[in-house]
Structure formats: C-alpha cells, structure tokens
Short mmCIF file of C-alpha atoms in Angstrom, two decimals:
data_model
loop_
_atom_site.label_atom_id
_atom_site.label_comp_id
_atom_site.label_asym_id
_atom_site.label_seq_id
_atom_site.Cartn_x
_atom_site.Cartn_y
_atom_site.Cartn_z
CA MET P 729 393.78 -90.25 31.54
CA SER P 730 396.73 -92.65 31.33
CA THR P 731 400.20 -91.29 32.08
CA ASN P 732 401.74 -93.62 29.51
CA ILE P 733 403.79 -91.21 27.38
CA GLN P 734 402.93 -92.80 24.04
CA GLU P 735 399.24 -92.92 24.89
CA LEU P 736 399.37 -89.27 25.93
CA LYS P 737 401.13 -88.32 22.71
CA ASN P 738 398.60 -90.20 20.60
CA THR P 739 395.66 -88.66 22.47
CA PHE P 740 396.91 -85.10 22.03
CA GLU P 741 397.98 -85.57 18.41
CA LYS P 742 394.54 -86.96 17.59
CA ALA P 743 393.01 -83.78 19.03
CA ASN P 744 395.45 -81.64 16.98
CA GLN P 745 397.15 -80.51 20.21
CA GLY P 746 400.34 -82.46 19.62
CA HIS P 747 402.67 -79.49 20.08
CA ALA P 748 402.24 -79.70 23.88
CA SER P 749 404.24 -82.52 25.43
CA LEU P 750 404.52 -82.02 29.19
CA VAL P 751 403.52 -85.30 30.77
CA GLU P 752 402.59 -84.25 34.29
CA GLN P 753 400.30 -81.42 33.21
CA LEU P 754 399.00 -83.19 30.15
CA SER P 755 397.88 -86.15 32.23
CA GLN P 756 395.40 -83.81 33.96
CA ILE P 757 393.94 -82.37 30.74
CA ASN P 758 391.30 -83.86 28.46
CA PRO P 759 392.13 -82.33 25.06
CA GLU P 760 388.83 -83.35 23.47
CA ARG P 761 386.89 -81.59 26.23
CA LEU P 762 389.17 -78.56 25.88
CA ASN P 763 388.52 -78.41 22.14
CA LEU P 764 384.77 -78.67 22.75
CA LEU P 765 384.84 -75.87 25.33
CA PHE P 766 386.78 -73.67 22.90
CA LYS P 767 384.42 -74.45 20.03
CA ASN P 768 381.29 -73.73 22.07
CA ALA P 769 382.72 -70.55 23.60
CA THR P 770 383.82 -69.10 20.26
CA SER P 771 380.80 -70.18 18.20
CA PRO P 772 378.03 -67.66 17.49
CA GLU P 773 375.29 -67.71 20.10
CA SER P 774 372.41 -70.00 19.32
CA GLY P 775 369.22 -70.81 21.14
CA ASN P 776 368.81 -67.26 22.47
CA GLU P 777 366.03 -66.32 20.09
CA HIS P 778 363.73 -65.49 22.99
CA PRO P 779 363.62 -61.79 23.83
CA ILE P 780 364.64 -60.74 27.32
CA GLU P 781 361.86 -59.66 29.65
CA PRO P 782 361.86 -57.92 33.04
CA LEU P 783 361.29 -59.91 36.22
CA THR P 784 357.67 -60.16 37.31
CA ASP P 785 356.58 -58.95 40.74
CA SER P 786 356.08 -62.56 41.87
CA GLN P 787 359.75 -63.40 41.22
CA PHE P 788 361.29 -61.18 43.90
CA ASP P 789 360.72 -59.21 47.10
CA SER P 790 362.35 -56.01 48.27
CA VAL P 791 363.38 -54.78 51.72
CA LEU P 792 362.66 -51.31 50.34
CA GLU P 793 358.99 -52.11 49.73
CA ASN P 794 358.14 -54.43 52.63
CA ASN P 795 357.21 -53.27 56.11
CA LYS P 796 359.64 -53.49 59.00
CA ASP P 797 357.80 -56.40 60.63
CA GLN P 798 358.23 -58.58 57.54
CA VAL P 799 361.92 -57.71 57.22
CA ASN P 800 362.40 -58.53 60.92
CA LYS P 801 360.76 -61.94 60.39
CA TRP P 802 363.21 -62.73 57.60
CA GLU P 803 366.10 -61.55 59.75
CA ASN P 804 365.02 -63.70 62.70
CA THR P 805 364.66 -66.75 60.44
CA GLY P 806 368.20 -66.18 59.20
CA LEU P 807 369.61 -65.65 62.69
CA GLU P 808 367.89 -68.81 63.94
CA ALA P 809 369.55 -70.84 61.17
CA ILE P 810 372.91 -69.28 62.05
CA ALA P 811 372.36 -70.09 65.74
CA ARG P 812 371.62 -73.72 64.85
CA GLY P 813 374.96 -73.93 63.03
CA GLU P 814 373.28 -74.42 59.67
CA VAL P 815 374.88 -71.49 57.79
CA GLY P 816 378.28 -71.23 56.10
CA ALA P 817 379.96 -68.63 53.89
CA ILE P 818 381.73 -69.25 50.59
CA LEU P 819 384.19 -66.61 49.42
CA LEU P 820 385.34 -66.55 45.79
CA ALA P 821 388.91 -65.27 46.16
CA GLY P 822 390.87 -66.74 43.28
CA GLY P 823 391.73 -63.45 41.58
CA GLN P 824 394.86 -61.33 41.79
CA GLY P 825 394.73 -57.56 42.12
CA THR P 826 396.42 -56.86 38.80
CA ARG P 827 393.88 -54.20 37.83
CA LEU P 828 394.52 -52.60 41.22
CA GLY P 829 398.24 -52.43 40.54
CA SER P 830 399.11 -55.37 42.78
CA SER P 831 400.15 -58.97 42.18
CA ASP P 832 398.84 -60.00 45.62
CA PRO P 833 395.48 -61.75 46.08
CA LYS P 834 392.66 -59.20 45.87
CA GLY P 835 391.64 -59.87 49.45
CA CYS P 836 395.03 -58.67 50.75
CA TYR P 837 394.60 -55.29 49.09
CA ASP P 838 394.47 -52.05 51.08
CA ILE P 839 391.53 -50.26 49.44
CA GLY P 840 392.40 -46.88 50.95
CA LEU P 841 390.29 -46.79 54.10
CA PRO P 842 391.60 -44.69 57.01
CA SER P 843 391.99 -47.97 58.94
CA HIS P 844 394.00 -49.51 56.08
CA LYS P 845 392.08 -52.73 56.59
CA SER P 846 392.28 -55.32 53.83
CA LEU P 847 389.20 -56.81 52.20
CA PHE P 848 389.88 -60.08 54.02
CA GLN P 849 389.97 -58.29 57.37
CA ILE P 850 386.78 -56.34 56.68
CA GLN P 851 384.90 -59.52 55.80
CA ALA P 852 386.36 -61.55 58.67
CA GLU P 853 385.28 -58.88 61.15
CA ARG P 854 381.75 -58.93 59.74
CA ILE P 855 381.57 -62.69 60.24
CA ALA P 856 382.84 -62.26 63.81
CA ARG P 857 380.27 -59.52 64.45
CA LEU P 858 377.41 -61.64 63.11
CA GLN P 859 378.51 -64.58 65.27
CA HIS P 860 378.56 -62.23 68.28
CA LEU P 861 375.06 -60.85 67.58
CA ALA P 862 373.59 -64.34 67.19
CA GLN P 863 375.42 -65.49 70.32
CA ILE P 864 373.93 -62.66 72.38
CA LYS P 865 370.43 -63.33 71.03
CA TYR P 866 370.49 -67.11 71.53
CA SER P 867 373.00 -67.50 74.41
CA ARG P 868 375.10 -70.19 72.78
CA GLN P 869 378.50 -70.58 71.11
CA ILE P 870 378.11 -69.88 67.40
CA ASN P 871 380.49 -70.41 64.51
CA ILE P 872 380.02 -69.61 60.84
CA PRO P 873 382.43 -71.74 58.77
CA TRP P 874 384.15 -69.65 56.08
CA TYR P 875 385.09 -71.56 52.93
CA ILE P 876 387.61 -69.58 50.88
CA MET P 877 388.10 -70.58 47.25
CA THR P 878 391.56 -69.62 46.03
CA SER P 879 393.46 -70.42 42.84
CA LYS P 880 396.94 -71.77 42.24
CA PRO P 881 398.60 -68.30 42.22
CA THR P 882 396.62 -67.02 45.24
CA SER P 883 396.45 -70.09 47.49
CA ALA P 884 399.80 -69.86 49.32
CA PRO P 885 399.89 -66.05 49.73
CA THR P 886 396.27 -66.02 50.93
CA GLN P 887 396.91 -68.66 53.59
CA ASP P 888 400.14 -66.94 54.62
CA PHE P 889 398.25 -63.64 54.96
CA PHE P 890 395.67 -65.22 57.26
CA LYS P 891 398.33 -66.88 59.41
CA LYS P 892 400.32 -63.64 59.65
CA ASN P 893 397.19 -61.84 60.86
CA ASN P 894 396.06 -64.60 63.25
CA PHE P 895 393.00 -65.27 61.10
CA PHE P 896 391.67 -61.86 62.15
CA GLY P 897 390.40 -63.33 65.41
CA LEU P 898 388.43 -66.19 63.86
CA ASP P 899 388.96 -69.81 64.86
CA PRO P 900 391.35 -71.29 62.25
CA LYS P 901 389.35 -74.55 62.31
CA ASN P 902 386.44 -72.63 60.80
CA VAL P 903 388.42 -71.00 57.99
CA ILE P 904 388.77 -73.60 55.25
CA PHE P 905 390.77 -73.04 52.06
CA PHE P 906 390.30 -74.89 48.78
CA ASN P 907 391.42 -74.34 45.21
CA GLN P 908 389.29 -73.80 42.14
CA GLY P 909 390.17 -75.62 38.94
CA THR P 910 392.30 -74.38 36.07
CA LEU P 911 392.23 -74.63 32.30
CA PRO P 912 395.00 -74.12 29.74
CA CYS P 913 395.25 -70.72 28.10
CA LEU P 914 394.74 -70.93 24.35
CA SER P 915 395.80 -69.05 21.27
CA LYS P 916 393.11 -67.38 19.20
CA ASP P 917 392.93 -70.50 17.04
CA GLY P 918 392.55 -72.79 20.03
CA LYS P 919 396.10 -74.07 20.54
CA ILE P 920 397.44 -74.66 24.05
CA LEU P 921 399.95 -71.97 25.06
CA LEU P 922 403.19 -72.80 26.85
CA GLU P 923 404.41 -70.50 29.61
CA ASP P 924 407.93 -71.81 29.07
CA LYS P 925 409.45 -75.03 27.80
CA SER P 926 408.46 -76.84 30.99
CA ASN P 927 404.96 -75.55 31.76
CA ILE P 928 401.60 -75.06 30.11
CA THR P 929 400.07 -71.65 30.80
CA MET P 930 397.12 -72.28 33.09
CA ALA P 931 394.40 -69.93 34.37
CA PRO P 932 391.53 -70.23 36.88
CA ASP P 933 388.31 -71.50 35.30
CA GLY P 934 386.02 -68.67 36.44
CA HIS P 935 383.41 -68.31 39.16
CA GLY P 936 381.50 -71.27 37.74
CA GLY P 937 384.45 -73.39 38.80
CA ILE P 938 383.07 -73.24 42.33
CA TYR P 939 380.76 -76.21 41.69
CA PRO P 940 383.31 -78.87 40.70
CA ALA P 941 385.83 -77.38 43.14
CA LEU P 942 383.50 -77.82 46.12
CA ARG P 943 382.88 -81.41 45.10
CA LEU P 944 386.39 -82.47 44.12
CA THR P 945 388.13 -80.94 47.16
CA GLY P 946 385.79 -82.54 49.70
CA MET P 947 384.18 -79.29 50.80
CA LEU P 948 380.63 -80.60 50.32
CA GLN P 949 381.42 -83.53 52.60
CA ASP P 950 382.92 -81.14 55.16
CA MET P 951 379.74 -79.05 55.11
CA GLU P 952 377.66 -82.19 55.61
CA LYS P 953 379.73 -83.22 58.64
CA ARG P 954 379.33 -79.77 60.19
CA GLY P 955 375.56 -79.86 59.76
CA ILE P 956 375.48 -76.95 57.33
CA LYS P 957 372.30 -76.62 55.28
CA TYR P 958 372.58 -73.12 53.79
CA LEU P 959 375.46 -71.28 52.10
CA TYR P 960 376.04 -67.62 51.32
CA ALA P 961 378.46 -67.13 48.40
CA TYR P 962 380.05 -63.86 47.35
CA CYS P 963 383.09 -62.34 45.62
CA VAL P 964 386.11 -60.97 47.43
CA ASP P 965 386.16 -57.54 45.75
CA ASN P 966 383.09 -56.26 47.59
CA CYS P 967 383.89 -54.07 50.58
CA LEU P 968 380.19 -53.48 51.33
CA VAL P 969 379.11 -57.13 51.43
CA LYS P 970 376.94 -58.22 54.37
CA VAL P 971 378.43 -61.69 54.76
CA CYS P 972 375.67 -64.23 55.50
CA ASP P 973 373.13 -61.38 55.55
CA PRO P 974 370.45 -62.84 57.88
CA VAL P 975 367.64 -60.97 56.12
CA PHE P 976 368.55 -62.45 52.73
CA MET P 977 369.26 -65.90 54.20
CA GLY P 978 365.99 -65.85 56.14
CA TYR P 979 364.03 -64.73 53.10
CA CYS P 980 365.36 -67.61 50.97
CA ILE P 981 364.85 -70.14 53.77
CA SER P 982 361.27 -69.00 54.36
CA LYS P 983 360.53 -69.35 50.64
CA GLY P 984 361.93 -72.89 50.58
CA SER P 985 364.34 -71.87 47.81
CA ASP P 986 367.26 -73.99 46.65
CA PHE P 987 368.98 -70.97 45.15
CA GLY P 988 368.61 -67.22 45.50
CA ALA P 989 370.29 -64.08 44.19
CA LYS P 990 370.62 -60.83 46.08
CA VAL P 991 370.28 -57.78 43.84
CA ILE P 992 370.38 -54.01 44.15
CA PRO P 993 368.51 -51.33 42.16
CA LYS P 994 370.58 -49.63 39.49
CA SER P 995 371.64 -46.07 40.24
CA HIS P 996 371.04 -45.02 36.63
CA PRO P 997 370.05 -46.75 33.36
CA LYS P 998 373.61 -47.09 32.01
CA GLU P 999 375.30 -48.20 35.22
CA GLY P 1000 377.92 -50.87 34.52
CA LEU P 1001 376.00 -53.61 36.26
CA GLY P 1002 374.53 -56.81 34.85
CA VAL P 1003 370.83 -57.42 35.47
CA ILE P 1004 368.81 -60.53 36.24
CA CYS P 1005 365.87 -60.96 33.88
CA ASN P 1006 363.79 -63.54 32.03
CA ARG P 1007 364.63 -65.12 28.70
CA GLY P 1008 361.95 -67.52 27.56
CA SER P 1009 361.19 -69.77 30.53
CA LYS P 1010 364.57 -69.24 32.20
CA LEU P 1011 366.19 -66.66 34.42
CA THR P 1012 369.41 -65.21 33.08
CA VAL P 1013 371.96 -62.49 33.76
CA ILE P 1014 372.43 -59.96 30.98
CA GLU P 1015 375.61 -57.92 31.02
CA TYR P 1016 375.11 -54.17 30.88
CA SER P 1017 376.94 -54.07 27.55
CA GLU P 1018 374.32 -56.43 26.07
CA LEU P 1019 371.37 -54.25 27.10
CA SER P 1020 370.22 -51.87 24.38
CA ASP P 1021 369.57 -48.24 25.23
CA GLU P 1022 365.88 -48.83 24.60
CA LEU P 1023 365.72 -51.57 27.23
CA ALA P 1024 368.14 -49.85 29.61
CA TYR P 1025 365.90 -46.77 29.80
CA LYS P 1026 362.59 -48.65 29.72
CA THR P 1027 360.36 -48.00 32.76
CA ASN P 1028 357.43 -49.88 34.29
CA ALA P 1029 354.03 -48.72 35.50
CA LYS P 1030 355.60 -47.50 38.75
CA GLY P 1031 358.00 -45.27 36.83
CA ARG P 1032 361.02 -47.39 37.77
CA LEU P 1033 363.52 -49.03 35.48
CA SER P 1034 362.11 -52.27 34.07
CA PHE P 1035 365.54 -53.92 34.10
CA ASN P 1036 366.54 -52.87 37.59
CA SER P 1037 367.69 -56.04 39.37
CA GLY P 1038 371.43 -55.41 39.46
CA SER P 1039 373.45 -58.59 39.94
CA ILE P 1040 376.18 -58.28 42.60
CA CYS P 1041 377.25 -61.95 42.77
CA ASN P 1042 375.72 -62.56 46.20
CA HIS P 1043 374.02 -65.96 46.18
CA PHE P 1044 372.14 -68.33 48.47
CA TYR P 1045 372.45 -72.09 48.07
CA THR P 1046 371.13 -75.08 49.92
CA LEU P 1047 373.66 -77.85 50.39
CA GLY P 1048 371.24 -80.16 48.62
CA PHE P 1049 371.33 -77.92 45.55
CA LEU P 1050 375.14 -77.87 45.51
CA ASN P 1051 375.20 -81.66 45.79
CA LYS P 1052 373.05 -81.87 42.64
CA MET P 1053 375.22 -79.51 40.59
CA GLU P 1054 377.39 -82.34 39.25
CA GLN P 1055 374.44 -83.36 37.08
CA ILE P 1056 374.44 -80.03 35.23
CA GLU P 1057 378.10 -78.97 35.35
CA LYS P 1058 378.59 -80.03 31.72
CA SER P 1059 375.85 -77.64 30.61
CA LEU P 1060 377.61 -74.60 32.09
CA LYS P 1061 378.66 -72.35 29.24
CA TYR P 1062 382.23 -71.10 29.12
CA HIS P 1063 382.98 -67.58 27.97
CA VAL P 1064 386.00 -66.16 26.18
CA ALA P 1065 388.20 -63.65 27.97
CA HIS P 1066 390.80 -62.08 25.66
CA LYS P 1067 393.98 -61.59 27.68
CA LYS P 1068 397.67 -60.78 27.34
CA VAL P 1069 399.27 -64.16 27.93
CA LYS P 1070 403.01 -64.68 28.31
CA CYS P 1071 403.91 -67.67 26.17
CA VAL P 1072 406.57 -69.39 24.10
CA ASP P 1073 406.78 -68.70 20.37
CA LEU P 1074 406.97 -72.23 18.94
CA ASN P 1075 408.85 -70.99 15.88
CA THR P 1076 411.65 -69.23 17.77
CA ASP P 1077 411.45 -70.89 21.21
CA LYS P 1078 411.52 -67.39 22.72
CA VAL P 1079 409.17 -66.23 25.47
CA ILE P 1080 406.77 -63.52 24.32
CA LYS P 1081 405.44 -60.84 26.68
CA PRO P 1082 402.69 -59.30 24.53
CA SER P 1083 401.53 -55.71 24.79
CA GLU P 1084 398.13 -56.58 23.30
CA PRO P 1085 395.74 -59.49 23.99
CA ASN P 1086 397.12 -62.54 22.21
CA GLY P 1087 395.39 -65.38 23.99
CA ILE P 1088 392.15 -66.70 25.36
CA LYS P 1089 391.15 -67.74 28.86
CA LEU P 1090 388.01 -69.85 29.17
CA GLU P 1091 385.83 -68.96 32.16
CA SER P 1092 382.45 -70.12 33.39
CA PHE P 1093 380.15 -68.03 35.55
#
C-alpha cells in the first residue's frame, strides 16, 4: 500500500475506517481485507450443513492398540530422519501468561515444579535429550533446529530469556526466532481501536498465523538450506509435550503424509478438549463446547467414546506442504475472540481500561 498520506486517507475513508490516521501503521494494513475478515468472522456460519461424524478406523492408528514391534518401527523411522538432519521443531510461543497471573511470555513461566524449571527449559532439555539419544544410536553429530514463533510483545523478552539462560545448553545457531503477524483490534461494530493517540491496538493473529509468518520471515528458506524435510509443531503451554516425538514423526513419514495430527483419548465425555472428526468429506476440529451431550457420550461398537480423538495442537508437516500453504491462506477462517481492550474513546480522547470485554481480536487456527 502506498505511504502517500492523501492516498492512505482516501483508502481508509472509502472503507469507512477514516477515524484511524497513523501513517506508519496504516501503511501496513489493508482495510478492505480487514473489513472482509470481520464480516466473515461475525457472520452466521454457513456451509456446515453436514453432520459431524466420528473418525473411521482407517483414518488413524494408536500406540495403545498396536504391538510393540510396530511402534518400534515407527520410532526407528523417526530417529533415522532425525539422524539425517531432516527434522525440525516449530514452537508456537506468541502468547503472554496473563491467565497465569504473569505478563511474561508463557514459556518463561514457572509452573510450580520442584525444579522450578520454565516451560522453555523443559522443552529445550527434551530436544537436547532426543539429540543425544539419536547421536548414541547413529554415532554422528545431530542437531534439531528449533524455530520459535513469538509475537511483538513476547519477542524481545523471549530472546532475552534464552540469552540469560545460555539457550539451556543448545547451540544458539539452531534456535531461530521469528514473529507471527498481527491484526488491529476492533470494536464490536468493526472499527479499528486506538491504543493511544499514536498507536493502533494490535494483537497476534492466532495459531493460523504460522503459515504466512514462516513464509514472510524467510523461515521456509532457512529450513530448505538446512535440509529439513519434516517439522513437528506444538504450543508452548504443554509441559508434557514430546518434542519431535520419533514415534509420531516416524508414523507420519511411513504413511507418506503431508500433514498429521497427534491426538489423545479423552479422559471423560465432557473433558474440555476439542476433537478431530469428519464433516462431510473434510476433517475438522470441533470444540468441546460445540459437541452436544448426545454426541459427547456416544460410544462405538468397542464401548469407547465415538468422538475420542482429543486435539492437543501437536502437528506434523512436510516442508513441501508448508511451501504450498500460500495457495490456501486466504481460505483460512478467522474467529472472533471477545477481549477487554484498552483503547481511546474517540468522543472524549480519554484512554479506557474496560472491566468487561469491549473489543474483538481476530484469530485464525
């Protein structure tokens, strides 16, 4: 978009967003796209007439139901890929620990273990341990590049935390930081909110922002140069994660999959966990709040929950798949998150710190 002030003014006034007039930020925003995202996110759902159906047996495998020899084969396939330097990890770490009572990045948080280790340290040590195990098995130097997606508010403190802790023993060259994108926060009627008279209120664009972020920050090219073929992506607020789990990686590689999702069985029908299921001809994730009691308690012929594939945001990607994501980024649906957003009252020019949700953040998943 042109940085010519008059052109910017005309563009935003045409989109009925003329109240925002901050040139530097506005030059990075497409108001027509923003309006379209808001309209689509706030419009009633359409095209979801198909009922949701459980996964079929042919759509997944389970380490709980396969024999040890098969699980070992998957594990060895994963370890071989790691030993060849073909595996990398992607960490989604753009969130702050506000719900944990902290303004620090979530990964810096002390979750109350006797060791007082942070989430970042726990995950770094698991990467180091996996490198060590593969190194012993294959007698070669092994590195697993760790790509850490931060956001504007978490980028600097995250990098400072790693430097302060000497990257938890990992080689700094193999810990790569990049930022996810942001979108303006909006009022309930779709108007851009101002944080103060000099800044638009911006927020990270959700986990789905990983796809354009990897492309726009040069991470995909970096992966290509390193010879990486397979990626393991996960969220920072998971203290039990098996980073680059060789069994899961090996399973997906052996199946020739471009994309895979690691799931866990639900502990009970009403557990607050989204489930992967079928809708028409497509796979989808249904939030637990969208699953009726009838479906939540439904069981199959084996007496197990029909909707039992709990989504834990642990994913497998091939680099080829990630390179193709640009073609379908525009089809990613954005969702509305109602939040308390500090903003300027345009009538009084005073900054409002609301006690109730007053704004909208648009997020893709």
